[in-house]
């Protein structure tokens, strides 16, 4: 038995399938990641074929059958196609990074509405072009890691328990976590935070909108989160789109 379901979704990937169809990966609000087929989607006459395009925010109706891996799209409406993101190479690069994280690191059919809403929010912010897209991307990475179930927001030395604040140089070990410089002397160090970098991390993890940053420090934080994800999820090979676009 299959039944019709309606949900909001963001389109992660789109590929030709056979002579006439398209296969798309959607991150949906109600059902998590879903693979769907658009029959006739390769034809220029296909209305849904055009609407369901990579990075578009859409509302879809599809026939869902639990036993089937690929669901059949029945209808689609466009909510936003984020026109400004697609015209700005930097925004496009980091928005593609967002889609890549969802595609490679979320599990099919595992609902996470909060992650969905956070994704739409960050794409809307990138589309508004008020903040640097890389700054938004780092904020998203922190949110994403949190939603995957890892907690990086306890800012204390994991060895002596002393609080770590924006006036501390901080060391990081993948197994143990954050450490003060004193305790880190005898540990393997996977990442070093300068005071300035740690201050930025704390600022970005809060709700403040104004954080003092440099591009160099944003690059360092992206690299930190990539290393973190690679360590915890060995199949993860890094965020390719932010380096190739
Ligand atoms: Zn310590």
PDB file of C-alpha atoms in Angstrom, residues 122-241:
ATOM      1  CA  UNK A 122      20.407  29.662   6.920  1.00  0.00           C
ATOM      2  CA  UNK A 123      19.627  29.497   3.181  1.00  0.00           C
ATOM      3  CA  UNK A 124      17.241  32.448   3.548  1.00  0.00           C
ATOM      4  CA  UNK A 125      19.949  34.385   5.402  1.00  0.00           C
ATOM      5  CA  UNK A 126      22.501  33.550   2.695  1.00  0.00           C
ATOM      6  CA  UNK A 127      19.995  34.703   0.094  1.00  0.00           C
ATOM      7  CA  UNK A 128      19.579  38.054   1.879  1.00  0.00           C
ATOM      8  CA  UNK A 129      23.336  38.668   1.610  1.00  0.00           C
ATOM      9  CA  UNK A 130      23.500  40.686   4.838  1.00  0.00           C
ATOM     10  CA  UNK A 131      26.147  38.471   6.450  1.00  0.00           C
ATOM     11  CA  UNK A 132      29.248  36.888   4.979  1.00  0.00           C
ATOM     12  CA  UNK A 133      28.166  33.451   3.665  1.00  0.00           C
ATOM     13  CA  UNK A 134      31.160  31.768   5.285  1.00  0.00           C
ATOM     14  CA  UNK A 135      30.204  33.201   8.681  1.00  0.00           C
ATOM     15  CA  UNK A 136      26.704  31.775   8.215  1.00  0.00           C
ATOM     16  CA  UNK A 137      28.216  28.473   7.106  1.00  0.00           C
ATOM     17  CA  UNK A 138      30.304  28.167  10.281  1.00  0.00           C
ATOM     18  CA  UNK A 139      27.190  28.922  12.359  1.00  0.00           C
ATOM     19  CA  UNK A 140      25.372  26.222  10.416  1.00  0.00           C
ATOM     20  CA  UNK A 141      28.213  23.731  10.992  1.00  0.00           C
ATOM     21  CA  UNK A 142      27.911  24.276  14.752  1.00  0.00           C
ATOM     22  CA  UNK A 143      24.147  23.802  14.609  1.00  0.00           C
ATOM     23  CA  UNK A 144      24.516  20.752  12.353  1.00  0.00           C
ATOM     24  CA  UNK A 145      27.077  19.030  14.607  1.00  0.00           C
ATOM     25  CA  UNK A 146      24.748  19.685  17.542  1.00  0.00           C
ATOM     26  CA  UNK A 147      21.784  18.193  15.649  1.00  0.00           C
ATOM     27  CA  UNK A 148      23.842  15.089  14.816  1.00  0.00           C
ATOM     28  CA  UNK A 149      24.070  14.626  18.568  1.00  0.00           C
ATOM     29  CA  UNK A 150      27.593  15.824  19.358  1.00  0.00           C
ATOM     30  CA  UNK A 151      28.033  18.400  22.028  1.00  0.00           C
ATOM     31  CA  UNK A 152      30.829  20.896  21.586  1.00  0.00           C
ATOM     32  CA  UNK A 153      29.361  23.639  23.697  1.00  0.00           C
ATOM     33  CA  UNK A 154      30.807  22.708  27.074  1.00  0.00           C
ATOM     34  CA  UNK A 155      33.666  25.104  27.356  1.00  0.00           C
ATOM     35  CA  UNK A 156      35.749  23.612  30.123  1.00  0.00           C
ATOM     36  CA  UNK A 157      39.018  21.718  30.255  1.00  0.00           C
ATOM     37  CA  UNK A 158      38.105  18.033  29.980  1.00  0.00           C
ATOM     38  CA  UNK A 159      41.063  17.109  32.188  1.00  0.00           C
ATOM     39  CA  UNK A 160      41.178  19.582  35.099  1.00  0.00           C
ATOM     40  CA  UNK A 161      37.630  20.912  34.739  1.00  0.00           C
ATOM     41  CA  UNK A 162      38.655  24.574  34.698  1.00  0.00           C
ATOM     42  CA  UNK A 163      36.377  26.809  32.645  1.00  0.00           C
ATOM     43  CA  UNK A 164      37.716  27.913  29.276  1.00  0.00           C
ATOM     44  CA  UNK A 165      36.763  31.378  28.190  1.00  0.00           C
ATOM     45  CA  UNK A 166      37.615  33.918  25.556  1.00  0.00           C
ATOM     46  CA  UNK A 167      40.852  34.790  27.360  1.00  0.00           C
ATOM     47  CA  UNK A 168      42.266  31.274  27.078  1.00  0.00           C
ATOM     48  CA  UNK A 169      44.434  29.656  24.467  1.00  0.00           C
ATOM     49  CA  UNK A 170      42.758  26.282  24.059  1.00  0.00           C
ATOM     50  CA  UNK A 171      43.914  22.909  22.793  1.00  0.00           C
ATOM     51  CA  UNK A 172      41.756  20.167  21.365  1.00  0.00           C
ATOM     52  CA  UNK A 173      42.106  16.404  21.304  1.00  0.00           C
ATOM     53  CA  UNK A 174      39.555  14.440  19.239  1.00  0.00           C
ATOM     54  CA  UNK A 175      39.057  11.814  21.920  1.00  0.00           C
ATOM     55  CA  UNK A 176      39.060  13.997  25.019  1.00  0.00           C
ATOM     56  CA  UNK A 177      37.812  17.364  23.760  1.00  0.00           C
ATOM     57  CA  UNK A 178      38.873  20.876  24.800  1.00  0.00           C
ATOM     58  CA  UNK A 179      41.817  21.277  27.155  1.00  0.00           C
ATOM     59  CA  UNK A 180      43.659  24.112  28.846  1.00  0.00           C
ATOM     60  CA  UNK A 181      47.247  24.727  27.749  1.00  0.00           C
ATOM     61  CA  UNK A 182      48.598  23.346  31.000  1.00  0.00           C
ATOM     62  CA  UNK A 183      46.843  19.974  30.774  1.00  0.00           C
ATOM     63  CA  UNK A 184      47.468  19.782  27.036  1.00  0.00           C
ATOM     64  CA  UNK A 185      51.250  19.645  27.572  1.00  0.00           C
ATOM     65  CA  UNK A 186      51.093  15.896  28.028  1.00  0.00           C
ATOM     66  CA  UNK A 187      48.410  15.107  25.464  1.00  0.00           C
ATOM     67  CA  UNK A 188      48.185  14.552  21.742  1.00  0.00           C
ATOM     68  CA  UNK A 189      46.959  17.800  20.213  1.00  0.00           C
ATOM     69  CA  UNK A 190      44.728  17.656  17.136  1.00  0.00           C
ATOM     70  CA  UNK A 191      43.846  21.330  16.967  1.00  0.00           C
ATOM     71  CA  UNK A 192      44.989  24.594  18.535  1.00  0.00           C
ATOM     72  CA  UNK A 193      42.752  27.569  19.222  1.00  0.00           C
ATOM     73  CA  UNK A 194      44.289  30.994  19.687  1.00  0.00           C
ATOM     74  CA  UNK A 195      42.454  33.283  22.143  1.00  0.00           C
ATOM     75  CA  UNK A 196      40.939  35.138  19.215  1.00  0.00           C
ATOM     76  CA  UNK A 197      39.761  31.940  17.522  1.00  0.00           C
ATOM     77  CA  UNK A 198      38.268  30.510  20.708  1.00  0.00           C
ATOM     78  CA  UNK A 199      36.516  33.805  21.350  1.00  0.00           C
ATOM     79  CA  UNK A 200      34.972  33.587  17.880  1.00  0.00           C
ATOM     80  CA  UNK A 201      33.833  30.004  18.520  1.00  0.00           C
ATOM     81  CA  UNK A 202      32.134  31.040  21.777  1.00  0.00           C
ATOM     82  CA  UNK A 203      30.548  34.067  20.132  1.00  0.00           C
ATOM     83  CA  UNK A 204      29.210  32.051  17.190  1.00  0.00           C
ATOM     84  CA  UNK A 205      27.770  29.381  19.459  1.00  0.00           C
ATOM     85  CA  UNK A 206      25.693  32.025  21.240  1.00  0.00           C
ATOM     86  CA  UNK A 207      22.830  34.035  19.903  1.00  0.00           C
ATOM     87  CA  UNK A 208      24.830  37.187  19.212  1.00  0.00           C
ATOM     88  CA  UNK A 209      24.610  38.483  15.696  1.00  0.00           C
ATOM     89  CA  UNK A 210      27.758  40.549  15.863  1.00  0.00           C
ATOM     90  CA  UNK A 211      30.931  38.477  16.144  1.00  0.00           C
ATOM     91  CA  UNK A 212      34.326  39.916  15.266  1.00  0.00           C
ATOM     92  CA  UNK A 213      35.882  37.638  12.676  1.00  0.00           C
ATOM     93  CA  UNK A 214      38.558  37.363  10.031  1.00  0.00           C
ATOM     94  CA  UNK A 215      38.335  35.146   6.948  1.00  0.00           C
ATOM     95  CA  UNK A 216      41.433  33.327   8.160  1.00  0.00           C
ATOM     96  CA  UNK A 217      39.703  32.420  11.430  1.00  0.00           C
ATOM     97  CA  UNK A 218      36.540  31.333   9.624  1.00  0.00           C
ATOM     98  CA  UNK A 219      38.716  29.045   7.477  1.00  0.00           C
ATOM     99  CA  UNK A 220      40.277  27.642  10.652  1.00  0.00           C
ATOM    100  CA  UNK A 221      36.852  26.911  12.141  1.00  0.00           C
ATOM    101  CA  UNK A 222      35.611  25.218   8.948  1.00  0.00           C
ATOM    102  CA  UNK A 223      38.750  23.086   9.050  1.00  0.00           C
ATOM    103  CA  UNK A 224      38.158  22.278  12.743  1.00  0.00           C
ATOM    104  CA  UNK A 225      34.591  21.089  12.112  1.00  0.00           C
ATOM    105  CA  UNK A 226      35.629  19.091   9.064  1.00  0.00           C
ATOM    106  CA  UNK A 227      38.302  17.303  11.098  1.00  0.00           C
ATOM    107  CA  UNK A 228      35.789  16.759  13.890  1.00  0.00           C
ATOM    108  CA  UNK A 229      33.240  15.181  11.529  1.00  0.00           C
ATOM    109  CA  UNK A 230      35.877  13.061   9.774  1.00  0.00           C
ATOM    110  CA  UNK A 231      37.072  11.732  13.116  1.00  0.00           C
ATOM    111  CA  UNK A 232      33.587  10.826  14.350  1.00  0.00           C
ATOM    112  CA  UNK A 233      32.203   9.636  11.003  1.00  0.00           C
ATOM    113  CA  UNK A 234      35.051   7.841   9.195  1.00  0.00           C
ATOM    114  CA  UNK A 235      33.073   7.498   5.917  1.00  0.00           C
ATOM    115  CA  UNK A 236      32.879  11.288   5.686  1.00  0.00           C
ATOM    116  CA  UNK A 237      35.393  12.592   3.180  1.00  0.00           C
ATOM    117  CA  UNK A 238      35.063  16.323   3.789  1.00  0.00           C
ATOM    118  CA  UNK A 239      32.971  19.115   2.294  1.00  0.00           C
ATOM    119  CA  UNK A 240      34.024  19.105  -1.343  1.00  0.00           C
ATOM    120  CA  UNK A 241      31.859  21.894  -2.779  1.00  0.00           C
TER     121      UNK A 241
END
